[in-house]
Amino acid sequence: MPKIIIIRGNSGSGKSTIAKALQRKFGRGTLLIQQDVIRRDMLWVNDGSDTKAIPLLFNLIKYGKDNCDYIILEGILNAKWYKCLFERIRDEFEPYIYAYYYDLPFEETLLRHKTKPNANEFGEKEMKSWWNEKDYIGFIKEKIITKDVSIDEAVDMIYKDVNYEN
């Protein structure tokens, strides 16, 4: 059965970095679905509960289920706006869902953002307007990643969690 890894959190948390590292660690054929790429680059649509990104995200996830051993979904993925997507993931993948939420202080995400290549595209004001405090899904168990967990530690933890059964 294919496994889905969900990595969520506020902007600047480190989600994309971990997702890319996990894709390399799991190997070729691991499907990485990045919310920002789908929503902003491919579709060029706004975010929200009615965004056109949700059906495309689900179609890509279904493709992954049919063709890949591992699917990695990463993004801010607001729990309220994307509730229908998470319900469909639960229905399709349970018990093979490995969900993680970056629970970092705003100041930490701001520091991390300043190290990114796109740091000049937006700043503190925009990040504050997007901020969702403790935006847990609720009906899918999420393991919390704190600011004290390094990138390597997070990658190793997730990799071990997913492969524990093997």
PDB file of C-alpha atoms in Angstrom:
ATOM      1  CA  MET A   1       0.000   0.000   0.000  1.00  0.00           C
ATOM      2  CA  PRO A   2       1.374   3.441  -0.894  1.00  0.00           C
ATOM      3  CA  LYS A   3       2.084   5.829   1.975  1.00  0.00           C
ATOM      4  CA  ILE A   4       1.409   9.537   2.134  1.00  0.00           C
ATOM      5  CA  ILE A   5       3.517  11.973   4.108  1.00  0.00           C
ATOM      6  CA  ILE A   6       1.948  15.352   4.874  1.00  0.00           C
ATOM      7  CA  ILE A   7       4.239  18.188   5.987  1.00  0.00           C
ATOM      8  CA  ARG A   8       2.441  21.357   7.050  1.00  0.00           C
ATOM      9  CA  GLY A   9       3.188  24.588   8.849  1.00  0.00           C
ATOM     10  CA  ASN A  10       3.386  28.315   8.448  1.00  0.00           C
ATOM     11  CA  SER A  11       5.441  30.076   5.792  1.00  0.00           C
ATOM     12  CA  GLY A  12       9.164  29.875   6.460  1.00  0.00           C
ATOM     13  CA  SER A  13       8.993  26.764   8.639  1.00  0.00           C
ATOM     14  CA  GLY A  14      11.249  24.527   6.544  1.00  0.00           C
ATOM     15  CA  LYS A  15       8.603  22.306   4.941  1.00  0.00           C
ATOM     16  CA  SER A  16       9.975  22.440   1.401  1.00  0.00           C
ATOM     17  CA  THR A  17      13.534  21.743   2.514  1.00  0.00           C
ATOM     18  CA  ILE A  18      12.479  18.642   4.428  1.00  0.00           C
ATOM     19  CA  ALA A  19      10.135  17.455   1.680  1.00  0.00           C
ATOM     20  CA  LYS A  20      12.870  17.661  -0.965  1.00  0.00           C
ATOM     21  CA  ALA A  21      15.354  15.877   1.295  1.00  0.00           C
ATOM     22  CA  LEU A  22      12.820  13.126   1.965  1.00  0.00           C
ATOM     23  CA  GLN A  23      12.154  12.694  -1.729  1.00  0.00           C
ATOM     24  CA  ARG A  24      15.862  12.102  -2.302  1.00  0.00           C
ATOM     25  CA  LYS A  25      16.065   9.745   0.678  1.00  0.00           C
ATOM     26  CA  PHE A  26      13.060   7.642  -0.392  1.00  0.00           C
ATOM     27  CA  GLY A  27      14.431   7.570  -3.910  1.00  0.00           C
ATOM     28  CA  ARG A  28      13.273   7.815  -7.486  1.00  0.00           C
ATOM     29  CA  GLY A  29       9.566   7.481  -8.069  1.00  0.00           C
ATOM     30  CA  THR A  30       8.671   9.314  -4.861  1.00  0.00           C
ATOM     31  CA  LEU A  31       6.022  11.884  -5.758  1.00  0.00           C
ATOM     32  CA  LEU A  32       6.591  15.314  -4.217  1.00  0.00           C
ATOM     33  CA  ILE A  33       3.539  17.586  -4.380  1.00  0.00           C
ATOM     34  CA  GLN A  34       4.240  21.151  -3.312  1.00  0.00           C
ATOM     35  CA  GLN A  35       1.162  23.269  -2.657  1.00  0.00           C
ATOM     36  CA  ASP A  36       2.946  26.482  -3.678  1.00  0.00           C
ATOM     37  CA  VAL A  37       4.012  25.047  -7.029  1.00  0.00           C
ATOM     38  CA  ILE A  38       0.492  23.817  -7.804  1.00  0.00           C
ATOM     39  CA  ARG A  39      -1.377  26.879  -6.583  1.00  0.00           C
ATOM     40  CA  ARG A  40       0.959  29.743  -7.423  1.00  0.00           C
ATOM     41  CA  ASP A  41       2.994  28.478 -10.375  1.00  0.00           C
ATOM     42  CA  MET A  42       0.832  25.975 -12.233  1.00  0.00           C
ATOM     43  CA  LEU A  43      -2.646  27.422 -11.645  1.00  0.00           C
ATOM     44  CA  TRP A  44      -1.835  30.971 -10.520  1.00  0.00           C
ATOM     45  CA  VAL A  45      -4.859  31.091  -8.199  1.00  0.00           C
ATOM     46  CA  ASN A  46      -5.524  32.540  -4.762  1.00  0.00           C
ATOM     47  CA  ASP A  47      -5.689  30.355  -1.701  1.00  0.00           C
ATOM     48  CA  GLY A  48      -8.895  29.686   0.202  1.00  0.00           C
ATOM     49  CA  SER A  49     -11.512  27.032   0.815  1.00  0.00           C
ATOM     50  CA  ASP A  50     -12.692  27.211  -2.796  1.00  0.00           C
ATOM     51  CA  THR A  51      -9.288  27.326  -4.492  1.00  0.00           C
ATOM     52  CA  LYS A  52      -9.012  25.405  -7.758  1.00  0.00           C
ATOM     53  CA  ALA A  53      -5.806  23.906  -6.382  1.00  0.00           C
ATOM     54  CA  ILE A  54      -7.697  21.413  -4.192  1.00  0.00           C
ATOM     55  CA  PRO A  55      -9.057  19.189  -7.014  1.00  0.00           C
ATOM     56  CA  LEU A  56      -5.676  19.178  -8.764  1.00  0.00           C
ATOM     57  CA  LEU A  57      -3.863  18.323  -5.527  1.00  0.00           C
ATOM     58  CA  PHE A  58      -6.221  15.401  -5.001  1.00  0.00           C
ATOM     59  CA  ASN A  59      -5.824  14.192  -8.589  1.00  0.00           C
ATOM     60  CA  LEU A  60      -2.047  14.231  -8.159  1.00  0.00           C
ATOM     61  CA  ILE A  61      -2.365  12.370  -4.857  1.00  0.00           C
ATOM     62  CA  LYS A  62      -4.542   9.732  -6.571  1.00  0.00           C
ATOM     63  CA  TYR A  63      -1.957   9.422  -9.337  1.00  0.00           C
ATOM     64  CA  GLY A  64       0.660   8.875  -6.635  1.00  0.00           C
ATOM     65  CA  LYS A  65      -1.449   6.220  -4.952  1.00  0.00           C
ATOM     66  CA  ASP A  66      -1.759   4.340  -8.244  1.00  0.00           C
ATOM     67  CA  ASN A  67       1.872   4.717  -9.341  1.00  0.00           C
ATOM     68  CA  CYS A  68       4.210   5.411  -6.409  1.00  0.00           C
ATOM     69  CA  ASP A  69       5.201   3.880  -3.095  1.00  0.00           C
ATOM     70  CA  TYR A  70       5.513   7.274  -1.389  1.00  0.00           C
ATOM     71  CA  ILE A  71       3.669  10.557  -1.844  1.00  0.00           C
ATOM     72  CA  ILE A  72       4.878  13.689  -0.072  1.00  0.00           C
ATOM     73  CA  LEU A  73       2.402  16.562   0.203  1.00  0.00           C
ATOM     74  CA  GLU A  74       3.818  19.767   1.614  1.00  0.00           C
ATOM     75  CA  GLY A  75       2.531  23.265   2.112  1.00  0.00           C
ATOM     76  CA  ILE A  76       0.821  25.635   4.475  1.00  0.00           C
ATOM     77  CA  LEU A  77      -2.401  23.732   3.682  1.00  0.00           C
ATOM     78  CA  ASN A  78      -4.707  25.644   6.024  1.00  0.00           C
ATOM     79  CA  ALA A  79      -6.632  23.029   8.023  1.00  0.00           C
ATOM     80  CA  LYS A  80     -10.039  24.684   7.546  1.00  0.00           C
ATOM     81  CA  TRP A  81      -9.645  25.524   3.870  1.00  0.00           C
ATOM     82  CA  TYR A  82      -8.249  22.111   2.952  1.00  0.00           C
ATOM     83  CA  LYS A  83     -10.509  20.048   5.226  1.00  0.00           C
ATOM     84  CA  CYS A  84     -12.189  18.322   2.263  1.00  0.00           C
ATOM     85  CA  LEU A  85      -8.771  17.340   0.877  1.00  0.00           C
ATOM     86  CA  PHE A  86      -7.683  15.909   4.230  1.00  0.00           C
ATOM     87  CA  GLU A  87     -10.949  13.969   4.538  1.00  0.00           C
ATOM     88  CA  ARG A  88     -10.362  12.428   1.118  1.00  0.00           C
ATOM     89  CA  ILE A  89      -6.749  11.603   2.032  1.00  0.00           C
ATOM     90  CA  ARG A  90      -7.970   9.939   5.231  1.00  0.00           C
ATOM     91  CA  ASP A  91     -10.502   7.888   3.269  1.00  0.00           C
ATOM     92  CA  GLU A  92      -7.938   6.832   0.653  1.00  0.00           C
ATOM     93  CA  PHE A  93      -4.850   6.175   2.795  1.00  0.00           C
ATOM     94  CA  GLU A  94      -5.692   5.414   6.408  1.00  0.00           C
ATOM     95  CA  PRO A  95      -3.711   3.911   8.197  1.00  0.00           C
ATOM     96  CA  TYR A  96      -0.806   4.823   5.894  1.00  0.00           C
ATOM     97  CA  ILE A  97      -0.814   8.567   6.649  1.00  0.00           C
ATOM     98  CA  TYR A  98       2.235  10.162   8.230  1.00  0.00           C
ATOM     99  CA  ALA A  99       1.402  13.766   9.044  1.00  0.00           C
ATOM    100  CA  TYR A 100       3.725  16.391  10.530  1.00  0.00           C
ATOM    101  CA  TYR A 101       3.094  19.959  11.604  1.00  0.00           C
ATOM    102  CA  TYR A 102       5.794  22.574  12.121  1.00  0.00           C
ATOM    103  CA  ASP A 103       4.796  24.376  15.309  1.00  0.00           C
ATOM    104  CA  LEU A 104       7.262  27.247  15.436  1.00  0.00           C
ATOM    105  CA  PRO A 105       7.109  30.725  16.938  1.00  0.00           C
ATOM    106  CA  PHE A 106       6.497  33.473  14.383  1.00  0.00           C
ATOM    107  CA  GLU A 107       9.934  34.981  15.086  1.00  0.00           C
ATOM    108  CA  GLU A 108      11.607  31.681  14.164  1.00  0.00           C
ATOM    109  CA  THR A 109       9.791  31.471  10.819  1.00  0.00           C
ATOM    110  CA  LEU A 110      10.860  35.041  10.102  1.00  0.00           C
ATOM    111  CA  LEU A 111      14.510  34.174  10.787  1.00  0.00           C
ATOM    112  CA  ARG A 112      14.296  31.088   8.574  1.00  0.00           C
ATOM    113  CA  HIS A 113      12.589  33.052   5.806  1.00  0.00           C
ATOM    114  CA  LYS A 114      15.516  35.497   5.670  1.00  0.00           C
ATOM    115  CA  THR A 115      17.802  32.613   4.618  1.00  0.00           C
ATOM    116  CA  LYS A 116      15.639  31.620   1.621  1.00  0.00           C
ATOM    117  CA  PRO A 117      16.397  32.577  -1.994  1.00  0.00           C
ATOM    118  CA  ASN A 118      12.976  34.262  -2.303  1.00  0.00           C
ATOM    119  CA  ALA A 119      13.344  36.284   0.919  1.00  0.00           C
ATOM    120  CA  ASN A 120      12.998  39.548  -1.001  1.00  0.00           C
ATOM    121  CA  GLU A 121       9.623  38.567  -2.541  1.00  0.00           C
ATOM    122  CA  PHE A 122       7.731  39.086   0.721  1.00  0.00           C
ATOM    123  CA  GLY A 123       8.501  39.908   4.320  1.00  0.00           C
ATOM    124  CA  GLU A 124       7.267  40.183   7.884  1.00  0.00           C
ATOM    125  CA  LYS A 125       4.028  42.016   7.068  1.00  0.00           C
ATOM    126  CA  GLU A 126       2.850  39.388   4.562  1.00  0.00           C
ATOM    127  CA  MET A 127       3.986  36.487   6.719  1.00  0.00           C
ATOM    128  CA  LYS A 128       2.085  37.911   9.688  1.00  0.00           C
ATOM    129  CA  SER A 129      -1.083  38.204   7.585  1.00  0.00           C
ATOM    130  CA  TRP A 130      -0.793  34.527   6.570  1.00  0.00           C
ATOM    131  CA  TRP A 131      -0.005  33.299  10.093  1.00  0.00           C
ATOM    132  CA  ASN A 132      -2.140  30.460  11.492  1.00  0.00           C
ATOM    133  CA  GLU A 133      -1.382  29.637  15.110  1.00  0.00           C
ATOM    134  CA  LYS A 134      -1.502  25.886  15.894  1.00  0.00           C
ATOM    135  CA  ASP A 135      -3.430  25.067  12.723  1.00  0.00           C
ATOM    136  CA  TYR A 136      -3.872  21.361  13.436  1.00  0.00           C
ATOM    137  CA  ILE A 137      -6.015  19.144  11.205  1.00  0.00           C
ATOM    138  CA  GLY A 138      -7.659  17.483  14.210  1.00  0.00           C
ATOM    139  CA  PHE A 139      -8.966  14.265  12.642  1.00  0.00           C
ATOM    140  CA  ILE A 140      -5.586  13.158  11.233  1.00  0.00           C
ATOM    141  CA  LYS A 141      -2.924  12.691  13.889  1.00  0.00           C
ATOM    142  CA  GLU A 142      -0.019  15.059  13.291  1.00  0.00           C
ATOM    143  CA  LYS A 143       3.398  14.724  14.892  1.00  0.00           C
ATOM    144  CA  ILE A 144       4.686  18.137  15.984  1.00  0.00           C
ATOM    145  CA  ILE A 145       8.075  19.418  14.831  1.00  0.00           C
ATOM    146  CA  THR A 146       9.496  22.199  17.004  1.00  0.00           C
ATOM    147  CA  LYS A 147      12.224  24.769  16.367  1.00  0.00           C
ATOM    148  CA  ASP A 148      14.746  22.580  18.245  1.00  0.00           C
ATOM    149  CA  VAL A 149      14.545  19.831  15.614  1.00  0.00           C
ATOM    150  CA  SER A 150      17.179  20.203  12.891  1.00  0.00           C
ATOM    151  CA  ILE A 151      16.485  19.487   9.223  1.00  0.00           C
ATOM    152  CA  ASP A 152      18.505  16.256   9.386  1.00  0.00           C
ATOM    153  CA  GLU A 153      16.732  15.154  12.577  1.00  0.00           C
ATOM    154  CA  ALA A 154      13.313  15.830  11.035  1.00  0.00           C
ATOM    155  CA  VAL A 155      14.194  13.932   7.850  1.00  0.00           C
ATOM    156  CA  ASP A 156      15.545  10.969   9.823  1.00  0.00           C
ATOM    157  CA  MET A 157      12.517  10.936  12.159  1.00  0.00           C
ATOM    158  CA  ILE A 158      10.011  10.956   9.294  1.00  0.00           C
ATOM    159  CA  TYR A 159      11.950   8.370   7.307  1.00  0.00           C
ATOM    160  CA  LYS A 160      12.049   6.038  10.321  1.00  0.00           C
ATOM    161  CA  ASP A 161       8.355   6.601  11.102  1.00  0.00           C
ATOM    162  CA  VAL A 162       7.328   5.709   7.557  1.00  0.00           C
ATOM    163  CA  ASN A 163       9.598   2.681   7.302  1.00  0.00           C
ATOM    164  CA  TYR A 164       8.990   1.354  10.816  1.00  0.00           C
ATOM    165  CA  GLU A 165       6.708  -1.390   9.491  1.00  0.00           C
ATOM    166  CA  ASN A 166       9.233  -2.584   6.891  1.00  0.00           C
TER     167      ASN A 166
END
